Amino acid sequence: MATQTYYLPRGSRILVTGANGFIGSNVVHSLLELGFRVRGTVRSTKPWLDEMFRDKFGRDSYESVVLVNFEDVDTLVGVMDGVSGVAHVVCVC
């Protein structure tokens, strides 16, 4: 079986914006399957989201962070701490 090479090593933390949306949740799931750790932004707490991903991929695999507004620079800086890559898929619909 061919091995895949990734620019970021498995275990790196990836930020996915809009993690509870249709596209965002599928991106999170795919990244977790590939062995990455994921931090997902949500506009309000979604305990079921954390539970769903942690139950399937392990306790340290996923975490949600509430980010109501991307103009909140202080919160955004904290959200980015320890992140190696970003998948910006949030939708303002």
Backbone as a chain_set.jsonl record, in Angstrom:
{"seq": "MATQTYYLPRGSRILVTGANGFIGSNVVHSLLELGFRVRGTVRSTKPWLDEMFRDKFGRDSYESVVLVNFEDVDTLVGVMDGVSGVAHVVCVC", "coords": {"N": [[0.832, -1.167, 0.0], [0.54, 2.207, -0.817], [2.216, 4.909, 0.788], [1.216, 7.99, 2.176], [2.456, 11.298, 1.987], [2.526, 14.032, 4.072], [2.523, 17.576, 4.493], [2.333, 18.608, 7.015], [3.07, 17.034, 10.034], [1.441, 14.061, 11.218], [-0.668, 14.305, 14.031], [-0.307, 16.959, 14.406], [-1.898, 20.066, 15.27], [-4.836, 21.237, 13.835], [-6.773, 24.006, 12.923], [-10.189, 24.334, 12.436], [-12.546, 26.332, 11.09], [-15.967, 27.053, 11.776], [-16.829, 24.514, 12.646], [-19.089, 23.043, 13.341], [-20.81, 23.104, 11.224], [-22.129, 21.763, 8.09], [-20.126, 21.374, 6.06], [-17.811, 22.008, 7.56], [-17.894, 20.097, 9.697], [-17.501, 17.74, 8.292], [-14.946, 18.175, 7.262], [-13.514, 18.269, 9.673], [-13.923, 15.615, 10.555], [-12.595, 14.171, 8.51], [-9.938, 15.097, 8.836], [-9.394, 14.16, 11.416], [-9.546, 11.403, 10.952], [-7.248, 11.136, 9.435], [-5.319, 11.387, 11.322], [-4.719, 13.804, 12.522], [-4.915, 16.33, 15.091], [-7.667, 18.291, 16.111], [-8.898, 21.576, 16.436], [-11.864, 23.187, 16.707], [-13.807, 25.959, 15.632], [-16.76, 27.414, 16.931], [-19.879, 29.187, 17.099], [-21.393, 29.178, 19.385], [-21.555, 27.2, 22.398], [-21.307, 23.721, 21.809], [-21.744, 20.98, 23.086], [-22.347, 18.355, 22.267], [-20.958, 18.051, 19.914], [-18.221, 17.973, 20.597], [-18.324, 15.663, 22.168], [-19.147, 13.724, 20.266], [-16.956, 13.579, 18.406], [-14.797, 13.026, 20.154], [-15.57, 10.603, 21.295], [-15.319, 8.897, 19.135], [-12.68, 9.28, 18.175], [-10.937, 9.651, 20.306], [-9.968, 11.124, 23.456], [-8.214, 13.412, 23.387], [-8.369, 14.292, 20.799], [-10.08, 16.226, 19.659], [-11.283, 19.555, 20.117], [-13.596, 22.116, 20.913], [-13.879, 25.634, 20.391], [-15.31, 28.611, 21.379], [-15.955, 31.151, 19.196], [-17.236, 33.967, 18.493], [-17.013, 36.189, 16.874], [-14.902, 37.038, 14.276], [-13.489, 39.359, 14.315], [-12.674, 39.785, 16.855], [-9.835, 40.105, 18.04], [-8.175, 39.41, 20.235], [-9.312, 37.022, 21.265], [-9.103, 35.461, 18.964], [-6.33, 35.262, 18.629], [-5.704, 33.664, 20.844], [-7.092, 31.342, 20.121], [-5.587, 30.479, 17.984], [-3.27, 29.59, 19.146], [-0.779, 27.184, 19.254], [-1.529, 26.003, 16.898], [-1.02, 24.461, 13.78], [-1.999, 24.551, 11.219], [-4.717, 25.816, 9.16], [-8.094, 25.375, 8.319], [-10.293, 27.172, 6.764], [-13.492, 27.247, 6.745], [-15.861, 28.309, 7.532], [-19.229, 29.413, 7.295], [-21.208, 32.165, 6.715], [-24.254, 32.151, 6.813]], "CA": [[0.0, 0.0, 0.0], [1.316, 3.445, -0.909], [2.12, 5.798, 1.94], [1.006, 9.391, 1.82], [3.311, 12.257, 2.654], [1.82, 15.273, 4.399], [3.421, 18.66, 4.86], [2.271, 18.694, 8.463], [3.104, 15.678, 10.594], [0.263, 13.598, 11.954], [-0.622, 14.755, 15.418], [-0.341, 18.418, 14.417], [-3.23, 20.613, 15.519], [-5.404, 22.006, 12.737], [-7.953, 24.787, 13.268], [-11.257, 24.306, 11.436], [-13.585, 27.298, 11.424], [-17.3, 26.558, 11.449], [-16.718, 23.064, 12.803], [-20.378, 22.382, 13.521], [-21.562, 23.153, 9.977], [-22.076, 20.561, 7.25], [-18.787, 21.239, 5.469], [-16.824, 22.005, 8.637], [-17.883, 18.831, 10.434], [-16.898, 16.724, 7.422], [-13.507, 18.454, 7.239], [-13.005, 17.804, 10.97], [-13.929, 14.147, 10.549], [-11.527, 13.711, 7.61], [-8.642, 15.38, 9.456], [-9.224, 13.224, 12.531], [-9.241, 10.09, 10.364], [-5.866, 11.171, 8.95], [-4.413, 11.403, 12.46], [-4.467, 15.148, 13.037], [-5.743, 16.816, 16.192], [-8.439, 19.398, 15.549], [-9.591, 22.576, 17.249], [-12.919, 23.719, 15.856], [-14.518, 27.129, 16.135], [-18.216, 27.411, 16.899], [-20.386, 30.474, 17.594], [-21.894, 28.934, 20.739], [-21.127, 25.874, 22.836], [-21.934, 22.547, 21.193], [-21.157, 19.826, 23.788], [-22.561, 17.13, 21.502], [-19.929, 17.975, 18.875], [-17.017, 17.477, 21.262], [-18.587, 14.275, 22.576], [-19.189, 12.863, 19.085], [-15.613, 13.363, 17.871], [-13.947, 12.4, 21.169], [-15.969, 9.194, 21.434], [-14.837, 8.127, 17.985], [-11.246, 9.438, 17.888], [-10.125, 9.774, 21.515], [-10.189, 12.292, 24.306], [-7.406, 14.578, 23.009], [-8.408, 14.474, 19.351], [-10.89, 17.356, 19.215], [-11.795, 20.523, 21.081], [-14.317, 23.267, 20.371], [-13.609, 26.933, 20.986], [-16.326, 29.574, 20.968], [-15.45, 32.358, 18.542], [-18.455, 34.586, 17.982], [-16.699, 37.218, 15.887], [-13.506, 36.963, 13.849], [-12.847, 40.647, 14.563], [-12.208, 39.744, 18.228], [-8.438, 39.731, 17.828], [-7.612, 38.757, 21.415], [-9.787, 35.635, 21.287], [-8.549, 34.799, 17.785], [-4.925, 34.947, 18.928], [-5.726, 32.505, 21.738], [-7.565, 30.185, 19.351], [-4.503, 30.073, 17.089], [-2.133, 29.092, 19.917], [-0.45, 25.784, 19.062], [-2.116, 25.531, 15.646], [-0.053, 24.343, 12.677], [-2.668, 24.79, 9.942], [-6.089, 26.305, 9.27], [-9.078, 25.122, 7.251], [-11.286, 28.223, 6.991], [-14.676, 26.827, 5.996], [-17.054, 28.875, 8.166], [-20.189, 30.016, 6.365], [-22.123, 33.103, 7.343], [-25.473, 31.964, 6.024]], "C": [[0.886, 1.242, 0.0], [1.139, 4.273, 0.357], [1.982, 7.221, 1.455], [1.967, 10.259, 2.603], [2.52, 13.531, 2.862], [2.84, 16.328, 4.781], [3.441, 18.877, 6.364], [2.28, 17.278, 9.024], [1.793, 15.33, 11.285], [0.432, 13.962, 13.411], [-0.578, 16.265, 15.53], [-1.764, 18.884, 14.667], [-3.639, 21.51, 14.353], [-6.641, 22.73, 13.254], [-8.949, 24.701, 12.12], [-12.325, 25.288, 11.89], [-14.941, 26.744, 10.993], [-17.416, 25.053, 11.591], [-18.052, 22.344, 12.952], [-21.25, 22.431, 12.27], [-21.375, 21.879, 9.164], [-20.667, 20.348, 6.685], [-17.734, 21.134, 6.564], [-16.746, 20.689, 9.377], [-17.298, 17.698, 9.6], [-15.395, 16.919, 7.291], [-12.872, 17.967, 8.543], [-12.882, 16.285, 10.97], [-12.779, 13.603, 9.688], [-10.146, 13.933, 8.228], [-8.372, 14.431, 10.625], [-8.897, 11.822, 12.023], [-7.803, 10.008, 9.876], [-4.847, 11.256, 10.089], [-4.036, 12.771, 12.979], [-5.325, 15.392, 14.27], [-6.439, 18.068, 15.684], [-9.008, 20.276, 16.656], [-10.614, 23.212, 16.315], [-13.562, 24.94, 16.46], [-16.011, 26.942, 15.942], [-18.673, 28.762, 17.453], [-20.976, 30.371, 18.99], [-21.531, 27.499, 21.111], [-21.976, 24.776, 22.2], [-21.343, 21.295, 21.845], [-21.291, 18.519, 23.015], [-21.479, 16.942, 20.447], [-18.632, 17.416, 19.458], [-17.183, 15.998, 21.61], [-18.536, 13.319, 21.379], [-17.782, 12.55, 18.573], [-14.702, 12.671, 18.883], [-14.293, 10.929, 21.361], [-15.387, 8.341, 20.319], [-13.317, 8.14, 17.848], [-10.362, 9.607, 19.121], [-10.259, 11.129, 22.179], [-9.451, 13.551, 23.84], [-7.466, 14.907, 21.521], [-9.077, 15.769, 18.915], [-11.26, 18.256, 20.388], [-12.499, 21.651, 20.336], [-13.909, 24.52, 21.119], [-14.671, 27.887, 20.464], [-15.632, 30.821, 20.434], [-16.637, 32.998, 17.828], [-18.155, 35.519, 16.818], [-15.214, 37.154, 15.541], [-12.774, 38.294, 13.988], [-12.355, 40.767, 16.004], [-10.78, 39.202, 18.23], [-7.856, 38.986, 19.025], [-8.032, 37.291, 21.492], [-9.182, 34.852, 20.135], [-7.092, 34.408, 18.005], [-4.853, 33.729, 19.839], [-6.137, 31.233, 21.023], [-6.446, 29.623, 18.483], [-3.301, 29.474, 17.827], [-1.947, 27.588, 19.702], [-0.993, 25.179, 17.769], [-1.063, 25.536, 14.533], [-0.679, 24.625, 11.313], [-4.108, 25.198, 10.182], [-6.886, 25.872, 8.045], [-10.216, 26.099, 7.542], [-12.507, 27.924, 6.138], [-15.971, 27.342, 6.615], [-17.929, 29.529, 7.103], [-21.098, 30.947, 7.163], [-23.392, 33.095, 6.492], [-26.698, 32.332, 6.807]], "O": [[1.869, 1.31, 0.738], [0.049, 4.331, 0.926], [2.565, 7.605, 0.442], [2.256, 9.976, 3.766], [1.91, 14.049, 1.927], [3.896, 16.013, 5.328], [4.459, 19.286, 6.921], [1.559, 16.414, 8.525], [1.127, 16.19, 11.86], [1.537, 13.93, 13.953], [-0.785, 16.812, 16.613], [-2.722, 18.192, 14.322], [-2.903, 22.407, 13.941], [-7.465, 22.134, 13.948], [-8.601, 24.962, 10.969], [-12.938, 25.109, 12.943], [-15.05, 26.057, 9.978], [-18.03, 24.39, 10.754], [-18.127, 21.14, 12.708], [-22.334, 21.848, 12.262], [-20.562, 21.022, 9.511], [-20.094, 19.267, 6.82], [-16.86, 20.269, 6.505], [-15.651, 20.205, 9.662], [-16.666, 16.792, 10.143], [-14.647, 15.944, 7.218], [-11.819, 17.33, 8.524], [-11.844, 15.742, 11.346], [-12.075, 12.681, 10.099], [-9.282, 13.058, 8.152], [-7.25, 13.957, 10.797], [-8.06, 11.131, 12.604], [-7.2, 8.935, 9.898], [-3.642, 11.201, 9.845], [-3.125, 12.891, 13.798], [-6.345, 14.731, 14.465], [-5.86, 18.827, 14.907], [-9.522, 19.792, 17.664], [-10.258, 23.717, 15.25], [-13.839, 24.973, 17.659], [-16.467, 26.394, 14.939], [-17.934, 29.409, 18.195], [-21.053, 31.37, 19.705], [-21.234, 26.682, 20.239], [-23.195, 24.897, 22.075], [-20.526, 20.612, 21.227], [-20.415, 17.66, 23.111], [-21.118, 15.812, 20.119], [-18.024, 16.507, 18.893], [-16.287, 15.188, 21.371], [-17.955, 12.237, 21.467], [-17.454, 11.388, 18.332], [-13.91, 11.809, 18.501], [-13.405, 10.102, 21.566], [-15.007, 7.191, 20.542], [-12.722, 7.138, 17.452], [-9.142, 9.698, 18.984], [-10.61, 12.13, 21.554], [-10.012, 14.645, 23.895], [-6.682, 15.725, 21.039], [-8.685, 16.353, 17.904], [-11.515, 17.787, 21.497], [-12.057, 22.084, 19.272], [-13.631, 24.485, 22.317], [-14.907, 27.968, 19.259], [-14.833, 31.455, 21.123], [-16.992, 32.619, 16.712], [-18.95, 35.63, 15.884], [-14.366, 37.21, 16.432], [-11.559, 38.349, 13.798], [-11.688, 41.743, 16.345], [-10.552, 38.004, 18.399], [-7.114, 38.021, 18.842], [-7.204, 36.418, 21.753], [-8.788, 33.699, 20.309], [-6.676, 33.323, 17.599], [-4.019, 32.849, 19.624], [-5.59, 30.163, 21.289], [-6.374, 28.412, 18.273], [-2.409, 28.911, 17.193], [-2.869, 26.809, 19.945], [-0.919, 23.966, 17.575], [-0.314, 26.5, 14.375], [0.037, 24.909, 10.352], [-4.661, 24.965, 11.257], [-6.432, 25.981, 6.906], [-11.01, 25.879, 8.458], [-12.565, 28.292, 4.965], [-17.055, 26.874, 6.268], [-17.434, 30.119, 6.143], [-21.684, 30.546, 8.169], [-23.571, 33.911, 5.589], [-27.812, 32.234, 6.293]]}, "num_chains": 1, "name": "protein.A"}
